[in-house]
Structures are given as structure tokens and as C-alpha cells.
Coordinates of C-alpha atoms and ligand atoms in Angstrom, one line a residue:
X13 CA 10.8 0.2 -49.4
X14 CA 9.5 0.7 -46.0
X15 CA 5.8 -0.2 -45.1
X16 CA 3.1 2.7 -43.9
X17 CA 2.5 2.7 -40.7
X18 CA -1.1 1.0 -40.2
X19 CA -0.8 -1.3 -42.8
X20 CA -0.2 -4.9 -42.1
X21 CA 2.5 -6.3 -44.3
X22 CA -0.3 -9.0 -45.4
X23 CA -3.3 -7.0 -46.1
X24 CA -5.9 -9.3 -46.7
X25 CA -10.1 -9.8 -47.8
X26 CA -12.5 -9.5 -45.1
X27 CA -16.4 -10.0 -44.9
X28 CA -17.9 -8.6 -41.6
X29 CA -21.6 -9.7 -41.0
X30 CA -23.5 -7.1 -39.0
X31 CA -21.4 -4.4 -39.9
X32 CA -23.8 -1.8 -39.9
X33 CA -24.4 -1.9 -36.0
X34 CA -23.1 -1.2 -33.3
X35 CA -19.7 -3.2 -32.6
X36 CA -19.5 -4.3 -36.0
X37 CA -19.1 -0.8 -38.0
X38 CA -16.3 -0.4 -35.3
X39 CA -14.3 -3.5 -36.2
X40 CA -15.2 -2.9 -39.6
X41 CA -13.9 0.6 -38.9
X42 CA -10.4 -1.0 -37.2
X43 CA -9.7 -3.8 -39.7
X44 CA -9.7 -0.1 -42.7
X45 CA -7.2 1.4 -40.5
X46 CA -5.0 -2.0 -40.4
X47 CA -5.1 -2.1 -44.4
X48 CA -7.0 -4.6 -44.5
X49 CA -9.8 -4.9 -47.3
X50 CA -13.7 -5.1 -46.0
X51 CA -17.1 -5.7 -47.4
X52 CA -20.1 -5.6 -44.6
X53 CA -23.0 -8.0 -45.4
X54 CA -25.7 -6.5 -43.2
X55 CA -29.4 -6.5 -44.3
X56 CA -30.5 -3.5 -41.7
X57 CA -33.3 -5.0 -39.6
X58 CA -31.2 -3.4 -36.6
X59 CA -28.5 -1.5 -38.1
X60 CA -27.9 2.0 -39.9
X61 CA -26.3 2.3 -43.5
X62 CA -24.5 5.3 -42.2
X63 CA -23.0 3.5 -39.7
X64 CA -20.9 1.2 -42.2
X65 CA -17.6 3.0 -42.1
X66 CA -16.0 5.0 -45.3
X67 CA -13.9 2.8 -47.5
X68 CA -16.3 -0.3 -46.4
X69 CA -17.7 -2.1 -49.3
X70 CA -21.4 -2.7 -48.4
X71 CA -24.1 -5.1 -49.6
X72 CA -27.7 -5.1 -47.9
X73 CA -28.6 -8.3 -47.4
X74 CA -29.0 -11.4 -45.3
X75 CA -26.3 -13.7 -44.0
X76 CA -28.9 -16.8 -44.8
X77 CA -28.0 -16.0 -48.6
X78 CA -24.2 -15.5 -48.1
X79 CA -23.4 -18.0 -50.7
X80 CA -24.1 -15.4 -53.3
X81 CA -22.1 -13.0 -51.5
X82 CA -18.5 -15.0 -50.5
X83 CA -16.3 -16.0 -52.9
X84 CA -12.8 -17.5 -53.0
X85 CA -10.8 -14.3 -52.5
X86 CA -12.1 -13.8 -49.1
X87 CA -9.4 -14.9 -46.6
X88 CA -11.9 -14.8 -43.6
X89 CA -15.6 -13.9 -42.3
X90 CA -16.0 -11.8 -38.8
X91 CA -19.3 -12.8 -37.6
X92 CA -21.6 -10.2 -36.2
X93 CA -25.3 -10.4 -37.6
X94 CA -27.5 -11.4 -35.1
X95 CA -30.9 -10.1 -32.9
X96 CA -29.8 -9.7 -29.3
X97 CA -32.7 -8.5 -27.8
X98 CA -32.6 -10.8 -24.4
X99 CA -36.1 -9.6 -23.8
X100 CA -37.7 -9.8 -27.0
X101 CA -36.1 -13.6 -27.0
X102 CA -38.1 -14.5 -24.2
X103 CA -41.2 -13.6 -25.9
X104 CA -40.3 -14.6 -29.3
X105 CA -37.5 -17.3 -29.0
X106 CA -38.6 -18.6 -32.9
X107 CA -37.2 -15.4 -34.3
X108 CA -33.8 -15.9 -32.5
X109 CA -33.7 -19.9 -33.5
X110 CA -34.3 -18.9 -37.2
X111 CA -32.3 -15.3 -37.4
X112 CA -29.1 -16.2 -35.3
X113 CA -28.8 -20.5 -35.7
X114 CA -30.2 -20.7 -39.0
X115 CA -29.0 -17.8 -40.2
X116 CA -25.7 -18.9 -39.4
X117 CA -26.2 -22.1 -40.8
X118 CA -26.0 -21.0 -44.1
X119 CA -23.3 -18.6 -43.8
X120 CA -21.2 -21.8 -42.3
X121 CA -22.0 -23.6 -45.5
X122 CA -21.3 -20.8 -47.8
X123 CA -17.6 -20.5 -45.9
X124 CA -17.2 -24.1 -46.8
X125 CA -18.2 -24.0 -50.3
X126 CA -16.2 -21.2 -51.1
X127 CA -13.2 -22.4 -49.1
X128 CA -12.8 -19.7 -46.3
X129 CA -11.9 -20.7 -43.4
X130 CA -10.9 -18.2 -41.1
X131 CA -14.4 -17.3 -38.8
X132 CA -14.7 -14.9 -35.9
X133 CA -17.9 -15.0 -34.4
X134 CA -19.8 -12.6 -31.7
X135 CA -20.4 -15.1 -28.6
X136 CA -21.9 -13.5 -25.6
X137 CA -21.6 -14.0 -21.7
X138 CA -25.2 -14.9 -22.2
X139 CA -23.9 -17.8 -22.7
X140 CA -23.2 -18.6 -18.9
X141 CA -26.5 -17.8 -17.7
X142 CA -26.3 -17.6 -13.6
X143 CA -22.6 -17.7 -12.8
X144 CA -21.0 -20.2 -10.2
X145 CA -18.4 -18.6 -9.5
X146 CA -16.5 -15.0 -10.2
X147 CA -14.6 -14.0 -12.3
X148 CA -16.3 -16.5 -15.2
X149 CA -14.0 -18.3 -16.8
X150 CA -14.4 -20.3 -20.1
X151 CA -14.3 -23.5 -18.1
X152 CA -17.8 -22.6 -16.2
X153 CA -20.7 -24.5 -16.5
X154 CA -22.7 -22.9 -19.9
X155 CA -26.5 -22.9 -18.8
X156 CA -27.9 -19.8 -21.0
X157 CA -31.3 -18.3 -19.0
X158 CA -32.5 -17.0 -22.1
X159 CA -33.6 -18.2 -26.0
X160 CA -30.9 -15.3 -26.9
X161 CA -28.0 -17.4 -25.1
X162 CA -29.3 -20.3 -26.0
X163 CA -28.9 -19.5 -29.5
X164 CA -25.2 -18.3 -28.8
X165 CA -24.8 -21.5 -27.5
X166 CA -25.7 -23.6 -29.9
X167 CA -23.6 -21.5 -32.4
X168 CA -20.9 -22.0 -30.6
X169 CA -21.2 -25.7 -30.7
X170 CA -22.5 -25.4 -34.1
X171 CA -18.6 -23.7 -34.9
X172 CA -16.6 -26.7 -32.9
X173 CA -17.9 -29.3 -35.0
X174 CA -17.0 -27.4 -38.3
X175 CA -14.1 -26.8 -37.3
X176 CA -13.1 -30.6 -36.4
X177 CA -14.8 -31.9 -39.5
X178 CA -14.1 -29.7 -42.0
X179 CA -10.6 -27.9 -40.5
X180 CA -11.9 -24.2 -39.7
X181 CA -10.4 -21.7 -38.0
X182 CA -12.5 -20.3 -35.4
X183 CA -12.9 -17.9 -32.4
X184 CA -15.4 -17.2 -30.4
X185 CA -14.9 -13.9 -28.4
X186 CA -17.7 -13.9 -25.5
X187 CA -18.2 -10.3 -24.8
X188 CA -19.5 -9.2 -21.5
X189 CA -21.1 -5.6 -21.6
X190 CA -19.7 -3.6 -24.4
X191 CA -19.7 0.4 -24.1
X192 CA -18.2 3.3 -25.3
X193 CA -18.0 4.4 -29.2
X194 CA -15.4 4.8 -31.8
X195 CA -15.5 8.4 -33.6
X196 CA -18.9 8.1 -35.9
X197 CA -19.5 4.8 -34.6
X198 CA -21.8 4.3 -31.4
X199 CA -24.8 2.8 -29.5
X200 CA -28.3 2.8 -31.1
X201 CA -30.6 -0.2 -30.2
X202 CA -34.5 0.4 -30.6
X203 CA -35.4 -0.4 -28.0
X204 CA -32.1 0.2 -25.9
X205 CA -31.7 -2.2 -23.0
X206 CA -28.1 -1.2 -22.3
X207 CA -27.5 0.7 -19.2
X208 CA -25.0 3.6 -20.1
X209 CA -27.0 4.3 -23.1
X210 CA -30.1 4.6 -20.9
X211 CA -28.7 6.7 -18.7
X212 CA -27.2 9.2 -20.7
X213 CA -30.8 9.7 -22.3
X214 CA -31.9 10.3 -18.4
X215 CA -28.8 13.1 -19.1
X216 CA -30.2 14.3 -22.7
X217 CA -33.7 14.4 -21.3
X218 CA -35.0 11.9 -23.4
X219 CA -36.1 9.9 -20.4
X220 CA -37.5 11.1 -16.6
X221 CA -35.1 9.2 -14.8
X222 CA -33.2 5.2 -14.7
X223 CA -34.8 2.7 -13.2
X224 CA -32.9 1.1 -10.5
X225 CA -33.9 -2.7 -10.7
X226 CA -32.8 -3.9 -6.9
X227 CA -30.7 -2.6 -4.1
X228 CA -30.5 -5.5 -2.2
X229 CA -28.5 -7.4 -4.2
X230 CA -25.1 -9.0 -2.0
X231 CA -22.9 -6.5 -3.5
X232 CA -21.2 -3.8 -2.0
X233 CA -24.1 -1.0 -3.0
X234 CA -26.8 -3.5 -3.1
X235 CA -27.1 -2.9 -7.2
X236 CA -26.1 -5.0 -9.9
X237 CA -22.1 -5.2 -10.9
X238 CA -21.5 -6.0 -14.3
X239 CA -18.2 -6.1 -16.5
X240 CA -18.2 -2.7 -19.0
X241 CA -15.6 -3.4 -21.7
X242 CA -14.8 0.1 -24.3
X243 CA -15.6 -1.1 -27.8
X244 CA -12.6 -0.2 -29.3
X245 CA -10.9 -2.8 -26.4
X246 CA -13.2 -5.1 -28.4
X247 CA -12.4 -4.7 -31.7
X248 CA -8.8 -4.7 -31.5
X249 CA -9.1 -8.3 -29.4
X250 CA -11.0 -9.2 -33.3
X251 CA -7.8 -8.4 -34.9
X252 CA -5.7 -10.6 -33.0
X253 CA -8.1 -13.0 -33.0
X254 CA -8.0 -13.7 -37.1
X255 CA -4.8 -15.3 -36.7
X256 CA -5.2 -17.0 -33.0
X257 CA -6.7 -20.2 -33.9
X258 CA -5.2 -23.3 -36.0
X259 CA -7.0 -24.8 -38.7
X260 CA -9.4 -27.3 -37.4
X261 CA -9.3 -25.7 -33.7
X262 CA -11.8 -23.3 -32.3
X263 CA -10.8 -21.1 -29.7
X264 CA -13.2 -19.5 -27.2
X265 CA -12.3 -16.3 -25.1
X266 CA -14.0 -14.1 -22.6
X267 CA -13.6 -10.7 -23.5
X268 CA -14.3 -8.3 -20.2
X269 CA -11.9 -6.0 -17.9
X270 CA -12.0 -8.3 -15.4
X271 CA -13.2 -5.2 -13.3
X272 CA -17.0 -4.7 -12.3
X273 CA -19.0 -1.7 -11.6
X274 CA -22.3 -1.6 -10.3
X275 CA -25.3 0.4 -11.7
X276 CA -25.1 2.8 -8.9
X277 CA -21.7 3.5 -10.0
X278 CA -22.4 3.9 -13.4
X279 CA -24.4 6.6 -12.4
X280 CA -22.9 8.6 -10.6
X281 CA -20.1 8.5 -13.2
X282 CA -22.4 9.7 -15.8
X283 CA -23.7 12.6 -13.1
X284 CA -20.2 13.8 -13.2
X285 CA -19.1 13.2 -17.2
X286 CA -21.9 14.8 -17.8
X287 CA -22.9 17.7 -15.3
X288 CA -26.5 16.4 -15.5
X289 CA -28.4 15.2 -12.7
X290 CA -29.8 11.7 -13.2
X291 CA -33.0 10.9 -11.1
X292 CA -33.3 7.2 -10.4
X293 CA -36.4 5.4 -9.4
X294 CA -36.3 2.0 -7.1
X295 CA -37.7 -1.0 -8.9
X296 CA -37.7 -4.8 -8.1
X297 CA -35.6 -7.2 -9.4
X298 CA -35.5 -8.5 -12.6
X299 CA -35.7 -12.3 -12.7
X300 CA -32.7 -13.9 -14.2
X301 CA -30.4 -10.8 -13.7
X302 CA -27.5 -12.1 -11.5
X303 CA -25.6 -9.9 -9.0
X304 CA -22.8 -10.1 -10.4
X305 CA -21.3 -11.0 -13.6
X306 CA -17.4 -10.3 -14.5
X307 CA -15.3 -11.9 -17.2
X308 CA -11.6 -13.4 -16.7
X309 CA -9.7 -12.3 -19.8
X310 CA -6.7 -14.6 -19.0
X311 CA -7.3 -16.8 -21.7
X312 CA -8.2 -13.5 -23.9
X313 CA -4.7 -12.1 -22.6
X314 CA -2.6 -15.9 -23.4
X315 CA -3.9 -16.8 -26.5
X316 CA -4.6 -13.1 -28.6
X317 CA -2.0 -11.2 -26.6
X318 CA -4.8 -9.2 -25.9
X319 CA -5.0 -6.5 -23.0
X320 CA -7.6 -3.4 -22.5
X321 CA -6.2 -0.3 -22.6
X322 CA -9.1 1.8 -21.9
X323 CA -10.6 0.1 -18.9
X324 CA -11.6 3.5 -17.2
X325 CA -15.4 4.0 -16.8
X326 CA -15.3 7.8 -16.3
X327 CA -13.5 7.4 -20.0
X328 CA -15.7 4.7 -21.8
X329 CA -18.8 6.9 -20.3
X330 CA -17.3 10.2 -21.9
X331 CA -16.9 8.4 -25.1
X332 CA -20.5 7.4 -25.5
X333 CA -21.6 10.6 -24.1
X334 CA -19.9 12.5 -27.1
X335 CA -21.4 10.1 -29.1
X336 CA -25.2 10.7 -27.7
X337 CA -24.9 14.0 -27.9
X338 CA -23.4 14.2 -31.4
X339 CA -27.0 11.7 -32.3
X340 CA -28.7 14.0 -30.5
X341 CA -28.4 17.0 -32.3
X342 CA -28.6 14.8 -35.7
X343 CA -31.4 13.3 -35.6
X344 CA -34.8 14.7 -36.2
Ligands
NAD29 N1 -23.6 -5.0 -27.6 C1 -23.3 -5.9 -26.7 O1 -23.1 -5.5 -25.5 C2 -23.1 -7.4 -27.0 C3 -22.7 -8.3 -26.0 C4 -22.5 -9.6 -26.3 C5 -22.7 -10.1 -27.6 N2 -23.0 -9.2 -28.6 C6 -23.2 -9.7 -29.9 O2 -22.4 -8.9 -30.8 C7 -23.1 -8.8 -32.1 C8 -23.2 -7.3 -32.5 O3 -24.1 -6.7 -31.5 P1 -24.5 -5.2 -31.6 O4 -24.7 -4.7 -30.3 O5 -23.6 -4.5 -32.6 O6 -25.9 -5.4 -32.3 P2 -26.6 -4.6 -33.5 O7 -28.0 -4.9 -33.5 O8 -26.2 -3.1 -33.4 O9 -25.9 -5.2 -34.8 C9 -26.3 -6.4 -35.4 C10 -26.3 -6.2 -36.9 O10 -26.6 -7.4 -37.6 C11 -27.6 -7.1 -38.6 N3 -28.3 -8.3 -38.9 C12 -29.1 -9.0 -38.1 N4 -29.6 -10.1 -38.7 C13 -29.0 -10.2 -39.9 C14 -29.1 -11.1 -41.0 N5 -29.8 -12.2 -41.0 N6 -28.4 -10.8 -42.1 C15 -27.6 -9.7 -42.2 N7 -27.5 -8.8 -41.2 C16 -28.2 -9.0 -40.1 C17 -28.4 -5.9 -38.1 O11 -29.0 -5.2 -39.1 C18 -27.3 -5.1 -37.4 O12 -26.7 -4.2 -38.2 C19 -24.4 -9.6 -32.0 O13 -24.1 -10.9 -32.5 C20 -24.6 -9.7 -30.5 O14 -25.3 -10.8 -30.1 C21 -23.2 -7.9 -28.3

């Protein structure tokens, strides 16, 4: 008997932290559509329970008690629960220590006492702080500017030395700026701090116009150029990465296009997707926001086999356009 298309011939047992936000619901949403089995932990201090996709099992609570979710039938944990507010970590770097470090802590120990030992864990360019040199590779200097990075950081490490003591199978996929949406699933952070989502509410009339921060940065339009990677690139890279590593190795990849834009790009792509006009206003730089900051996915490409097939900004923009518009008109 031959097998349906979709489903791996090894469906397996999945747990996916952080499943009710934003990239998570759309892994969780890729990992149903491969066959595979999935139950989100997420205890919805930023995500939606609507956005845990159909056929999802889901359990509201926190990663810190995952012992009493995991069990021994789980073949592997994909490892999105977090805060990732950059600013709010600035002001309130305890709450990122405790939430994403200690919070990961326990779900590490719960993995171990319940023998699974397959992880995939949600590592950010954050993690590089100002780049020295472009495109960022893996092999840069790590020198986080923020208590956010800093705590990606120190999970990372946290993840090597489990998985040379105690034999996991990890991956780290370092995500650069993550756009676009994935039918229901799509961008909601309160507050948002993510460009296109800003500026299609410029588009909706939600807000007056975008602030600009800089135009005299050395790049060719004197804004910002930052690496905008669709999110269903991203979640097919989690896939591949569930088998990529060896027991007792952990494998870190950049996951970007390898292409930037900058922000005056951006908008003018989302003046044309969407037929609004989008007034901008000048504003100073932002301290700690570098000119430019784009990911090399070689390693990403060698080790997961892993190439983006929807690298187009006009296309990632339309994406999360259909998706603002579809929130727009559904919520009150
Ligand atoms: N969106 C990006 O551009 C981007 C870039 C780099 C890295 N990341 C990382 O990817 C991950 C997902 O980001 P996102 O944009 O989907 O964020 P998100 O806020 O939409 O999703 C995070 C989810 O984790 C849940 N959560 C937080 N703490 C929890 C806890 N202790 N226990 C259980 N659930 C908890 C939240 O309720 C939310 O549903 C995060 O780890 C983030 O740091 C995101």
C-alpha cells in the first residue's frame, strides 16, 4: 500500500512550546500537514487560543511545569515560548531572565526525565548584537545589545552543554526578521514592534503614518536594511531540522534570505501591495539598531537541505497584508 501524500512514512509525537503565537501556530500548522502528531503547550500571556491550529492538541500552561506535561511517547520538543519584546527587555530584563532562561530550565529537565531528546529551539539574530561583518555568519562574534539576546544566548549555551552531557539532539535556528503569514495564522504582537506589521496598520488606518528612524544610515537609501524571511520559509527549515542533529551534538543555523531590504523599501512595497498611501515621518536613530543586519543561510542550506522559496518581498508583504485585513474586519 502506497503512502498519502503529506504523510511522512514515520509519523511521529511532537510538543511545540509557544504554539499559540505567531511562528509557532505555523509550524504547528506544517508539522499537521506532514502527519505528524502535535500538542502546543502555550500558557497565552502573548499568544491567541484561536491561533493553535485544527487538529492541534492544546494545553494552557507554562513551559516551567512541563514535567507534568511530557511524557515518554513524545519523540521531540520544538521550542518556541518565550517574551521577545527587545524593548520591554531593556526596561524589565528580570522578566526575560525568569520567563525565557528559567523557563527553559525546567522544560530541559523535564526532556531529560522523560527521555526526549530531540529539541528545536527559537534562537534569534539578537544574538549577534552589532554585526562585524555582512552577511552574519554563525562563526561571528555573539555580543547580544539587549537583556532579550542575552537570554537567547545563554539558552543557547544552556542547550550545548545538555547536549554534551546528557546526549541531546539539538538545533538552534537563529531567525533574522520573520514576515508574512500562513492561511489563519499571522502577526499579532501587543505592542507590535515589527516593521511590515506597522506599516500595513499605516495602510488599514490604524496608525497616522511609520516612523522612519534614520536616513543617514551608510546604506544605499540611508534607512535601515534588515533580512525579511516568509514564515512558512521558517517553518519548513523546523522540519528538516528535527532530524539534522546527532545525539549529543547541537547544531546552530542562521535562518535569513541572505537578501536585505531597507525600510524605505519596505514601504514603498507596501504602497503598491496595497494601493494605500503610507505617510512616513523622519525620526532619529534608535540606539543599538545597526545599519545593516543580513543572515548567511549556508550552513542553514548544508546541514537541513534548507532553501527559501518565497524570498520575494512584494509576496511575503501581500501575505501579511491578507492576513491584516482578514484581523481587521474580525476583530471588534
Ligand atoms: N517573530 C520574530 O521575528 C522572531 C525573530 C527571532 C526570534 N523569534 C523567537 O521565536 C519565538 C516565537 O516568536 P513569536 O514572534 O511567535 O512570538 P509570540 O509572542 O507570538 O509567541 C510566543 C508564544 O509563547 C507563549 N509563552 C511565552 N512564555 C510562555 C511560558 N512560560 N509558557 C508557555 N507559553 C509561553 C506565548 O503565549 C506566545 O503564544 C520566540 O522565542 C522569539 O524569541 C521571533
Amino acid at each position: 500500500m502506497s503512502t498519502p501524500r503529506n504523510i511522512p512514512a514515520d509519523p511521529k509525537k511532537y510538543l511545540v512550546t509557544g504554539g499559540a503565537g505567531y511562528v509557532g501556530s505555523v509550524v504547528a500548522q506544517h508539522l499537521l500537514e506532514a502527519g505528524h502528531t502535535v500538542t502546543v503547550l502555550d500558557d497565552l500571556s502573548t499568544g491567541f487560543r484561536e491561533g493553535v491550529p485544527a487538529g492541534a492538541a492544546f494545553i494552557e500552561g507554562r513551559i516551567q511545569d512541563a514535567a507534568r506535561h511530557l511524557d515518554p511517547s513524545y519523540d521531540g520538543v520544538l521550542h518556541f515560548a518565550a517574551f521577545s519584546q527587545v524593548g520591554e527587555s531593556v526596561v524589565n530584563p528580570e522578566k526575560y531572565w525568569v520567563n525565557n532562561v528559567g523557563g527553559t530550565t525546567a522544560l530541559l529537565a523535564a526532556m531529560r526525565e522523560h527521555g526526549v531528546r530531540t529539541l528545536v529551539f527559537s534562537s534569534t539574530a539578537a544574538t549577534y548584537g552589532e554585526p562585524v561583518s555582512s552577511p552574519i555568519t554563525e562563526a561571528d562574534p555573539t555580543a547580544p545589545t539587549s537583556p532579550y539576546g542575552a537570554s537567547k544566548l545563554a539558552v543557547d549555551h544552556m542547550i550545548s552543554g545538555e547536549a554534551t552531557a546528557h546526549g541531546l539532539a539539538a538545533v538552534s535556528l537563529r531567525y533574522f526578521n520573520v514576515a508574512g503569514a500562513y492561511g489563519r495564522c499571522g502577526e499579532r504582537h501587543d505592542p507590535e514592534s515589527h516593521l511590515i506589521p506597522l506599516v500595513l496598520q499605516v495602510a488599514l488606518g490604524k496608525r497616522e503614518s511609520i516612523n522612519v528612524y534614520g536616513d543617514d544610515y551608510p546604506t544605499p537609501d540611508g534607512t535601515c536594511v534588515r533580512d525579511y524571511i516568509h514564515v512558512a520559509d521558517l517553518a519548513e527549515a523546523h522540519l528538516l531540522a528535527l532530524t539534522a542533529a546527532a545525539p549529543g551534538e547541537h547544531l546552530i543555523c542562521n535562518l535569513g534570505n541572505g537578501n536585505g531590504f531597507s525600510v524605505r523599501e519596505v514601504i514603498e512595497t507596501v504602497r503598491k501591495v496595497t494601493g494605500h498611501p503610507v505617510p512616513e515621518t523622519a525620526a532619529p536613530r534608535r540606539g543599538g539598531d545597526p545599519a545593516v543586519l543580513v543572515a548567511s543561510a549556508a550552513t542553514a542550506t548544508e546541514r537541513l537541505g534548507w532553501q527559501p522559496s518565497r524570498a520575494d518581498l512584494a509576496g511575503i508583504i501581500a501575505d501579511a497584508w491578507q492576513f491584516a485585513r482578514r484581523e481587521d474586519t474580525t476583530t471588534p
